[in-house]
Tab-separated table of C-alpha atoms in Angstrom:
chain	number	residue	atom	x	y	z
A	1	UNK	CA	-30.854	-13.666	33.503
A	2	UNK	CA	-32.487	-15.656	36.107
A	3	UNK	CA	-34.057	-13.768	39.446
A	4	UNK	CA	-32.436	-15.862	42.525
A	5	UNK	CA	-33.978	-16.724	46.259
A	6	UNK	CA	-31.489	-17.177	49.112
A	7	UNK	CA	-32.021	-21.004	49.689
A	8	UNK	CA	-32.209	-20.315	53.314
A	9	UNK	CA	-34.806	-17.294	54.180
A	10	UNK	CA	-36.213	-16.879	50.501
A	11	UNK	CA	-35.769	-13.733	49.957
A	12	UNK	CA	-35.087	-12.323	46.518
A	13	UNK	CA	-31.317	-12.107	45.528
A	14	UNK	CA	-29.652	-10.945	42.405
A	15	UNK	CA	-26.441	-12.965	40.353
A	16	UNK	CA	-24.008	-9.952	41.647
A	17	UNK	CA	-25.091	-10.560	45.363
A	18	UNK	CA	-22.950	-12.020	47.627
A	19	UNK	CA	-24.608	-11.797	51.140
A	20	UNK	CA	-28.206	-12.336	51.690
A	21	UNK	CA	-29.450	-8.721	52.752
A	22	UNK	CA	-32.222	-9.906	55.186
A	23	UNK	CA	-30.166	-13.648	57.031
A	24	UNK	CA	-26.879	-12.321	55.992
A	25	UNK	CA	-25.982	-15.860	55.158
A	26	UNK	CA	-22.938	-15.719	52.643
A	27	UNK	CA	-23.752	-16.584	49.324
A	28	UNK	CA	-21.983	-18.628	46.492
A	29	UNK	CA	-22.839	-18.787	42.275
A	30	UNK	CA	-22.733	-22.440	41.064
A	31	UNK	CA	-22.387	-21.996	37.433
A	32	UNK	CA	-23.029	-25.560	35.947
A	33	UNK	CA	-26.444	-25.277	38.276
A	34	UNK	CA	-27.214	-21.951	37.349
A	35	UNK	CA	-28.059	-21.250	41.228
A	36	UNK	CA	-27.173	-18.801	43.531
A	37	UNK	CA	-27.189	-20.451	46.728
A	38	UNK	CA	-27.210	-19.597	50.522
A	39	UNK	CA	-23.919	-21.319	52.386
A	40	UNK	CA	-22.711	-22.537	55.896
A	41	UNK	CA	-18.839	-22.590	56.311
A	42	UNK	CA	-17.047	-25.237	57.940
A	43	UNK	CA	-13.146	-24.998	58.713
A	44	UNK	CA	-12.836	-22.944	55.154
A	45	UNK	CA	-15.142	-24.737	53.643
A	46	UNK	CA	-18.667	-24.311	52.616
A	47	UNK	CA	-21.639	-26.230	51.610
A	48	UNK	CA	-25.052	-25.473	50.822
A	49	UNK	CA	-27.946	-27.661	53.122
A	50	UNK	CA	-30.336	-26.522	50.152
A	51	UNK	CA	-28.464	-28.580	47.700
A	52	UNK	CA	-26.303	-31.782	49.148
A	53	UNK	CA	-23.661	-32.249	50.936
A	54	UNK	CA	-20.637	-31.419	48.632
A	55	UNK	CA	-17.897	-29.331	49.706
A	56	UNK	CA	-16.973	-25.863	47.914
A	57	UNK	CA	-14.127	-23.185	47.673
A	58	UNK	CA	-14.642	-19.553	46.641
A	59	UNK	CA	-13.102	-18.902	43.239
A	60	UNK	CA	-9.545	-16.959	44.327
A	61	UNK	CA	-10.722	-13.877	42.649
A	62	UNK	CA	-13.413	-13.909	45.470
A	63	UNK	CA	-10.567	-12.786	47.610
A	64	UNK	CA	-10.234	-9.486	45.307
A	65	UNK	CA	-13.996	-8.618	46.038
A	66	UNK	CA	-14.207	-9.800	42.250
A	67	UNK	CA	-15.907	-13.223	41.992
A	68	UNK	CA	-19.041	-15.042	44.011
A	69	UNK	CA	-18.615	-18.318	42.197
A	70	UNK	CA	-18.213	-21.484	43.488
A	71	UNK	CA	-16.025	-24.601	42.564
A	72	UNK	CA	-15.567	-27.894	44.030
A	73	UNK	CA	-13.445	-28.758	46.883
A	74	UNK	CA	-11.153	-30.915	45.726
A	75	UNK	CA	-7.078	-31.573	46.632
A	76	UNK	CA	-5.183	-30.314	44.087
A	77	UNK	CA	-8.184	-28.939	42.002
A	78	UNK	CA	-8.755	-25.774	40.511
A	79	UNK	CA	-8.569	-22.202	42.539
A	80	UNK	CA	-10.356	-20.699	40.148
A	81	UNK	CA	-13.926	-21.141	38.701
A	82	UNK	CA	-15.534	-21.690	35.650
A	83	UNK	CA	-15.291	-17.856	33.959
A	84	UNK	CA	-11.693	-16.724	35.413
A	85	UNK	CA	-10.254	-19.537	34.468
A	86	UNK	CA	-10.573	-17.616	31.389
A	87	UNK	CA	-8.303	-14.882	32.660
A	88	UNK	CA	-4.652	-14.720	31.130
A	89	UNK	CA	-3.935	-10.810	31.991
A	90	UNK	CA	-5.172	-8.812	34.967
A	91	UNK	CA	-3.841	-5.210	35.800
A	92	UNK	CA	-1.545	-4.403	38.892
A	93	UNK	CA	-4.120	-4.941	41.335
A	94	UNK	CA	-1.942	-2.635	43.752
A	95	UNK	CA	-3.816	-0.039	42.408
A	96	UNK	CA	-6.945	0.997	43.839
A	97	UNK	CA	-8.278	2.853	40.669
A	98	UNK	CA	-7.016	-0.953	38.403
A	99	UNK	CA	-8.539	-2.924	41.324
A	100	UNK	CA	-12.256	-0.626	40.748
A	101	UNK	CA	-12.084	-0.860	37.544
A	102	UNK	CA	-10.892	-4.963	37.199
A	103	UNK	CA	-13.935	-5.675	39.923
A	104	UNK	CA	-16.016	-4.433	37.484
A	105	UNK	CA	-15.155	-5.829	34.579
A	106	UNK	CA	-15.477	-8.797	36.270
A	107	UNK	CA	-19.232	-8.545	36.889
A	108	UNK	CA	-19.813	-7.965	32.976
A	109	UNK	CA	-18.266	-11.049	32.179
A	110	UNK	CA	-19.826	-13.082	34.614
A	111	UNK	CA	-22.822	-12.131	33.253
A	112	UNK	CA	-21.243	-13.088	29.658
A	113	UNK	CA	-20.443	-16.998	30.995
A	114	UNK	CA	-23.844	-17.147	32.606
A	115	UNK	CA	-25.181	-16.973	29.152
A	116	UNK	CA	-22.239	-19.229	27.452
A	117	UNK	CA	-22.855	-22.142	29.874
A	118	UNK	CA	-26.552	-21.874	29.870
A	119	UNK	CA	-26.245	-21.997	26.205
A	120	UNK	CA	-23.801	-25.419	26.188
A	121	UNK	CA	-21.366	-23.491	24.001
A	122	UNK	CA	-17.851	-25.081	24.346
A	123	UNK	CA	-15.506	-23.196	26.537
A	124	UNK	CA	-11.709	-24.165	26.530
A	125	UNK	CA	-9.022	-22.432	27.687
A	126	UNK	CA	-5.370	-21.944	25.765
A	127	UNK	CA	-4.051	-25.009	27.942
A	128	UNK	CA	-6.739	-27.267	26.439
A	129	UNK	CA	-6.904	-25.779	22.967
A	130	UNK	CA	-3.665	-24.099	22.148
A	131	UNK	CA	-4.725	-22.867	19.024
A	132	UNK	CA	-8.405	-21.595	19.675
A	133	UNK	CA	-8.602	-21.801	23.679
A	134	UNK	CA	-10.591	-18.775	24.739
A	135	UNK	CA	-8.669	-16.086	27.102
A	136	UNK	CA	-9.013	-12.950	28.314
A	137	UNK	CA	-6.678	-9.930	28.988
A	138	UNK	CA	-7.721	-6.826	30.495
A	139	UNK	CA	-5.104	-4.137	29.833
A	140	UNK	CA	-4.421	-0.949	31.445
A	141	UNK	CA	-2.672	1.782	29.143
A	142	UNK	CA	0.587	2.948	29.628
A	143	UNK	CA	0.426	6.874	29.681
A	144	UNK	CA	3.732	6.528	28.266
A	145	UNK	CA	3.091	4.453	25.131
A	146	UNK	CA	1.800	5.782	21.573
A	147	UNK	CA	-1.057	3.955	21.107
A	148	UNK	CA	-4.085	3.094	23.546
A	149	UNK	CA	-4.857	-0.430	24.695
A	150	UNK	CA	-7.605	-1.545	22.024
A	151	UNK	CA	-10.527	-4.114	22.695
A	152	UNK	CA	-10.638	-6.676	20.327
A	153	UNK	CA	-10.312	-10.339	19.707
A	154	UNK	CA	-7.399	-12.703	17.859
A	155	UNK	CA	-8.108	-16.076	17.675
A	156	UNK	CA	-9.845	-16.551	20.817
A	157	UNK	CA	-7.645	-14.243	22.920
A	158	UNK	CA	-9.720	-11.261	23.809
A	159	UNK	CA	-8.189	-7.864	24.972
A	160	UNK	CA	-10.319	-5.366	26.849
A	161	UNK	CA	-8.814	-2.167	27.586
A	162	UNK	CA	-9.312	-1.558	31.614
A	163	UNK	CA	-10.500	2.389	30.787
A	164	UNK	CA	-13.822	0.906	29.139
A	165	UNK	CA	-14.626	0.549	32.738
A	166	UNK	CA	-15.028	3.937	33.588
A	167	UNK	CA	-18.028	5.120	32.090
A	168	UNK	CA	-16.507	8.934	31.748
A	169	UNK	CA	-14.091	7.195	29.174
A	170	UNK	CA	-16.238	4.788	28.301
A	171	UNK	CA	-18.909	7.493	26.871
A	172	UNK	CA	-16.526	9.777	25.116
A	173	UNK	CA	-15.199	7.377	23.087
A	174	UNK	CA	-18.576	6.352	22.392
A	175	UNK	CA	-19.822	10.134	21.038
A	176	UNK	CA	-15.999	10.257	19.556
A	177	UNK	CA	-17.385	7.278	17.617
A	178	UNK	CA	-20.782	8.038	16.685
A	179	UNK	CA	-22.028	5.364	18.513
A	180	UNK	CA	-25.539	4.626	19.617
A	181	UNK	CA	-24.655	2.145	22.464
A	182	UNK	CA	-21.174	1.211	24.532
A	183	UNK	CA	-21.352	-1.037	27.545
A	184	UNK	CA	-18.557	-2.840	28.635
A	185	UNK	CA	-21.320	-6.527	28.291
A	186	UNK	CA	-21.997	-5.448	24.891
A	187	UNK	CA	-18.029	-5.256	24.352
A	188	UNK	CA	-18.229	-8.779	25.649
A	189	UNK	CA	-21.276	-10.111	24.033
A	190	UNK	CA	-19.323	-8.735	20.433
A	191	UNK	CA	-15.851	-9.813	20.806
A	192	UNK	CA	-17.449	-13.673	22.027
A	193	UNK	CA	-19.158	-13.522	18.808
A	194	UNK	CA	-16.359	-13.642	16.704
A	195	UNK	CA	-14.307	-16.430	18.756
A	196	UNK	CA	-17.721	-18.134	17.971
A	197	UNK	CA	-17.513	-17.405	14.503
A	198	UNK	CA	-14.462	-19.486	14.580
A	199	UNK	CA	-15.468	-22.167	16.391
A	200	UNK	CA	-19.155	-22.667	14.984
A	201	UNK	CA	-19.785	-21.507	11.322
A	202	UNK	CA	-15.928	-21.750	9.700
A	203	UNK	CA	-16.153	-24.048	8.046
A	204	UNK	CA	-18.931	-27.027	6.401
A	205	UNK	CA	-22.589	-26.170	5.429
A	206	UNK	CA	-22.893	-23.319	8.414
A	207	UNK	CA	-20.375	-21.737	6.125
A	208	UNK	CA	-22.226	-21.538	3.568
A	209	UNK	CA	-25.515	-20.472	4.901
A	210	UNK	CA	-23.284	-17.516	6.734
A	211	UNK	CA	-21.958	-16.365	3.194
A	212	UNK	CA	-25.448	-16.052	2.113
A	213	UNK	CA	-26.801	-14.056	4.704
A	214	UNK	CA	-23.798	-11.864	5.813
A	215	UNK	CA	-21.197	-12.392	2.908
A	216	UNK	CA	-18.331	-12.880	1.944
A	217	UNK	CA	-15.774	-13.021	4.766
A	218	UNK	CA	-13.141	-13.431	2.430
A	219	UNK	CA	-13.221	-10.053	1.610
A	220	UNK	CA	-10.136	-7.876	3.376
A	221	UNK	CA	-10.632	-7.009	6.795
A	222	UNK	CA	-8.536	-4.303	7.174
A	223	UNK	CA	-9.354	-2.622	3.973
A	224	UNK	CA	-12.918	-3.253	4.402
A	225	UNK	CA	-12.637	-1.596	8.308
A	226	UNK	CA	-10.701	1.479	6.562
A	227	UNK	CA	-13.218	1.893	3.854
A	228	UNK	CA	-15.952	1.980	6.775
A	229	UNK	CA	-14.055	4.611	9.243
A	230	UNK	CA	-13.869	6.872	5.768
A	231	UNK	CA	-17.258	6.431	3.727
A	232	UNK	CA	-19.236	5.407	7.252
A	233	UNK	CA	-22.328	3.149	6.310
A	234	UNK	CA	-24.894	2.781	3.099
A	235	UNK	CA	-27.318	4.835	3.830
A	236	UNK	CA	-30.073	2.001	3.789
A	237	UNK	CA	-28.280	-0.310	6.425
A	238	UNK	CA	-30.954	-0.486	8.781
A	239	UNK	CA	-32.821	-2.739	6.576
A	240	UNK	CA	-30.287	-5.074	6.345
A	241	UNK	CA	-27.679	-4.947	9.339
A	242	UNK	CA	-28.025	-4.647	12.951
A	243	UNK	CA	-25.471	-1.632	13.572
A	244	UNK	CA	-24.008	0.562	11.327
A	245	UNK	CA	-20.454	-0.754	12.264
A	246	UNK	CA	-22.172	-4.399	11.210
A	247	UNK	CA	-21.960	-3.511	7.635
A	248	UNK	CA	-18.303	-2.940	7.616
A	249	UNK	CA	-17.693	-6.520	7.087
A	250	UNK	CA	-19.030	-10.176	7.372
A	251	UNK	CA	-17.200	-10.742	10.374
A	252	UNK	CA	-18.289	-7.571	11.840
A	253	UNK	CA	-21.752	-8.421	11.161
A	254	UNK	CA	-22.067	-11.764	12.861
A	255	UNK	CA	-20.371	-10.370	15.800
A	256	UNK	CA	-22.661	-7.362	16.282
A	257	UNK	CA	-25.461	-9.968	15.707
A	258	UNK	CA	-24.318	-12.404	18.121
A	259	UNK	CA	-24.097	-10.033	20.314
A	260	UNK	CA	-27.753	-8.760	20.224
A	261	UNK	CA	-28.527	-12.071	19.988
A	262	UNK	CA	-27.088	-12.489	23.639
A	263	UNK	CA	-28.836	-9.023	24.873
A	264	UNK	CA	-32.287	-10.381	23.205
A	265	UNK	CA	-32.651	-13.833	25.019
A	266	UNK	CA	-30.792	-12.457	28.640
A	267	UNK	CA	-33.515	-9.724	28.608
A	268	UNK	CA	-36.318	-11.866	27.377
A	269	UNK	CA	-35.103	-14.697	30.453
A	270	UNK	CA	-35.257	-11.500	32.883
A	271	UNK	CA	-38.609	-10.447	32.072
A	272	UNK	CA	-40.044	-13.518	32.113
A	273	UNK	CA	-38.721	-13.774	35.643
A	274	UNK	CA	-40.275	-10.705	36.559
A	275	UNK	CA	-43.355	-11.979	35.144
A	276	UNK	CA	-43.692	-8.616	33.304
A	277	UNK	CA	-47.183	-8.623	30.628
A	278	UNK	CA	-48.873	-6.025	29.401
A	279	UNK	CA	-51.684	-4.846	27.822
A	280	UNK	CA	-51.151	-1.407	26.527
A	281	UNK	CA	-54.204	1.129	27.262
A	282	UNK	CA	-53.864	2.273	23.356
A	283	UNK	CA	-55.323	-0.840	22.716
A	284	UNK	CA	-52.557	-2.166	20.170
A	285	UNK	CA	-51.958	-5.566	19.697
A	286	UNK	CA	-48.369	-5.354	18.351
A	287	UNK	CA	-47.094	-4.125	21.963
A	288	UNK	CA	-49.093	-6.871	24.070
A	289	UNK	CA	-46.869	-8.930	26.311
A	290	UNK	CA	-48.311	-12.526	27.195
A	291	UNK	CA	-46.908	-14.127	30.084
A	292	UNK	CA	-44.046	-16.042	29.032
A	293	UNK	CA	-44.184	-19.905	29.059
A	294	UNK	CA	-41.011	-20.785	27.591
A	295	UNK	CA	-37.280	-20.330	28.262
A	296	UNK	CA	-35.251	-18.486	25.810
A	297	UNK	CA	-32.434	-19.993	26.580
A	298	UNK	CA	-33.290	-23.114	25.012
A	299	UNK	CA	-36.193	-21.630	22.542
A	300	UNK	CA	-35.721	-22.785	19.010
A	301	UNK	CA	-37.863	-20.519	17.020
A	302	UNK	CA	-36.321	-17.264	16.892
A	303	UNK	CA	-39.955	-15.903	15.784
A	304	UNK	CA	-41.481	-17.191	19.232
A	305	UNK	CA	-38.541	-15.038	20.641
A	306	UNK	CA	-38.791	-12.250	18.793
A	307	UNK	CA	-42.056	-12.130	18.975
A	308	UNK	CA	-41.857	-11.465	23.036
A	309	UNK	CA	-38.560	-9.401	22.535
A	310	UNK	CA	-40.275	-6.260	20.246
A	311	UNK	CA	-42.874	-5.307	22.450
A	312	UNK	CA	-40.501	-5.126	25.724
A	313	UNK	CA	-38.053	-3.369	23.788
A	314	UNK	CA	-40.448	-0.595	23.428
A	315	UNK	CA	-41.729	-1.275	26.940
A	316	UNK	CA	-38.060	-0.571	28.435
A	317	UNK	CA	-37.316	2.017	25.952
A	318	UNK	CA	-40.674	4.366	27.012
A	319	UNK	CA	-39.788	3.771	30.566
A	320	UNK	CA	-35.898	5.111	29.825
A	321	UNK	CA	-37.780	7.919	28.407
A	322	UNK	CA	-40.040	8.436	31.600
A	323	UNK	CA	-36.692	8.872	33.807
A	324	UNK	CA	-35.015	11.256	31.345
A	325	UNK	CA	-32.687	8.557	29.979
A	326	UNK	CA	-31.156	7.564	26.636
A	327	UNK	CA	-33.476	4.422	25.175
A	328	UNK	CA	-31.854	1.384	26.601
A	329	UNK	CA	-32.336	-0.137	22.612
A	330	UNK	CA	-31.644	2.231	20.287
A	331	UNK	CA	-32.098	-0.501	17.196
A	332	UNK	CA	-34.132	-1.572	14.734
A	333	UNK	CA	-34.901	-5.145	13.748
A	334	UNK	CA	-35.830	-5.524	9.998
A	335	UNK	CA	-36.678	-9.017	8.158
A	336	UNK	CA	-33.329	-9.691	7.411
A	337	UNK	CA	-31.739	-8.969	10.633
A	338	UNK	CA	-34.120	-11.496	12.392
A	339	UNK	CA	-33.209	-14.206	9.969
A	340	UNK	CA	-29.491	-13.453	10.449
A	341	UNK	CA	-30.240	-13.768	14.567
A	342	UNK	CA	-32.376	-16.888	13.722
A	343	UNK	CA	-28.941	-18.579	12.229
A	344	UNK	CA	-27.133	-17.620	14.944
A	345	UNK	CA	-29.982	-19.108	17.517
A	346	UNK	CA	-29.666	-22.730	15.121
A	347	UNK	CA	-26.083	-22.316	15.460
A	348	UNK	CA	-25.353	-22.054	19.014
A	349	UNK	CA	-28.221	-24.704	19.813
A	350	UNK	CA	-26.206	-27.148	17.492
A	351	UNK	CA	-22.983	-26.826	19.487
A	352	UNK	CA	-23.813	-28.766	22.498
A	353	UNK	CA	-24.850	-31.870	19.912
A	354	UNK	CA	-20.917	-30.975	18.129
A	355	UNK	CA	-19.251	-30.852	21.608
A	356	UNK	CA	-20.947	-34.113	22.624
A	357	UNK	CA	-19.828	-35.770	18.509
A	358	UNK	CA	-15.966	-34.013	19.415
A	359	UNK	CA	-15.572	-36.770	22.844
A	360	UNK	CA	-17.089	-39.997	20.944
């Protein structure tokens, strides 16, 4: 993630901001720019003098308190922008606890599309691809009904249950779980992978490449998940998987790694902004921090990532520790698991080059 100035007084604004703190000029999220930009409204309109002289409508979630994006002003165009277009289920707004909650969800997945369009990874909805469109619905549980709302994702329709948003819930079900981390943009970042998984390594040589790093995703899913919730994981799966709940299946795996492939480069992108470097005083090497001089975002190597990503991980996870808190990466990244993120960093920087071969 990018750090942001307001285009009109320079002062330092964040993605989730929507009114400069120190002008108070309103402020709008153009998400094929990647700029959050300072805005002068004209009969309902607004434009940005920083930029040119187009014409732009809040997304209609904006009027929920929900979005800050921007999209074009156009008759007959789109009322909503470039990540809730995405949206196929919302709760009952009418409700001030589903509202809350729903607002922030919201910012999670924002954060989720920044890194999908800075990536180029193809994003269609269910009207333009009927049978692997991506959608969303967040779904509030009937008190009534047997069975909780679960998160997960079928065939690019992804269900996120509206109590992950309160982090009460949210953390019991993560010590009911045994789990070591459970944010709602890690839910995100995981269920994304696997619509990816779909889209990018199903089928042709990626296929094959997968199947020799993860395995075989043939294997039964739901047998495989059953076998996992009774037996839990090998006890040597740190060497080779991500998570524990990676080893439960192939599937599993590349979505857990696609996932902290997402947290890795977001992070790395932050810091960088932040121009954070350092030179511990224990004088080792290993935890040194250069400044950075590339963009992850469109970095390559996964080693020259990497690389920058292990020492800040123990950087932000000392600091956690300094303030009493939980380390904010509780994982481990062996040999294998960086060549398994390294596929997944060829793969996604092929599918900008596939989406441009798809229109020809």
């Amino acid at each position: 993630m990018k750090l942001f100035s307001c285009t009109h007084c320079g002062n330092t604004v964040y993605f989730e901001n929507a009114v400069c703190e120190r002008c108070s000029h309103q402020l709008g999220y153009l998400p094929h720019r990647a700029q959050l930009v300072s805005l002068v409204e004209d009969g309902g309109l607004w434009t940005s003098p920083a930029i040119n002289d187009d014409a732009f409508v809040f997304c209609a979630n904006a009027a929920h308190a929900a979005c800050n994006w921007l999209i074009p002003a156009e008759p007959g165009g789109d009322i909503y922008c470039a990540a809730c277009r995405h949206n196929e289920t919302i709760p009952d707004l009418s409700d001030p606890a589903n509202l809350q909650r729903w607002q922030t969800i919201e910012r999670a997945k924002k954060r989720l599309f920044y890194s999908l369009l800075r990536l180029g990874l193809p994003l269609k909805t269910r009207a333009e691809d009927p049978l692997h469109g991506l959608a969303f619905r967040f779904l509030a549980e009937d008190q009534s009904a047997p069975q909780r709302v679960m998160t997960g994702h079928d065939n690019g329709i992804i269900t996120i249950a509206l109590a992950e948003a309160d982090d009460a819930e949210r953390e019991y079900r993560r010590t009911s779980m045994n789990e070591p981390y459970r944010t709602l943009l890690g839910h995100f970042r995981h269920e994304i992978g696997h619509h990816y998984w779909d889209l990018l390594a199903a089928e042709g040589s990626a296929l094959d490449v997968f199947r020799d790093l993860f395995g075989d995703e043939r294997r039964d899913y739901a047998a495989a998940l059953q076998a996992h919730y009774a037996d839990g994981a090998p006890p040597s799966w740190s060497q080779t998987h991500i998570s524990a709940y990676a080893t439960a299946h192939p599937w599993e795996d590349f979505a857990e790694t696609f996932a902290h492939y997402l947290h890795i480069i977001d992070t790395v992108e932050m810091a960088g902004a932040f121009g954070v470097r350092a030179r511990p005083n224990t004088g080792d090497e290993h935890l040194s921090i250069a400044p950075m001089r590339f963009d992850p975002y469109l970095e390559p190597d996964m080693g020259t990532i990497i690389d920058n990503w292990v020492p800040l991980a123990s950087l932000i996870n000392n600091l956690n520790r300094a303030v009493g808190h939980a380390d904010a990466y509780p994982f481990v990244l062996g040999p294998a698991v960086v060549e398994k993120l390294a596929f997944v960093n060829t793969l996604v920087h092929q599918a900008p080059v596939r989406a441009q071969l798809n229109r020809v």
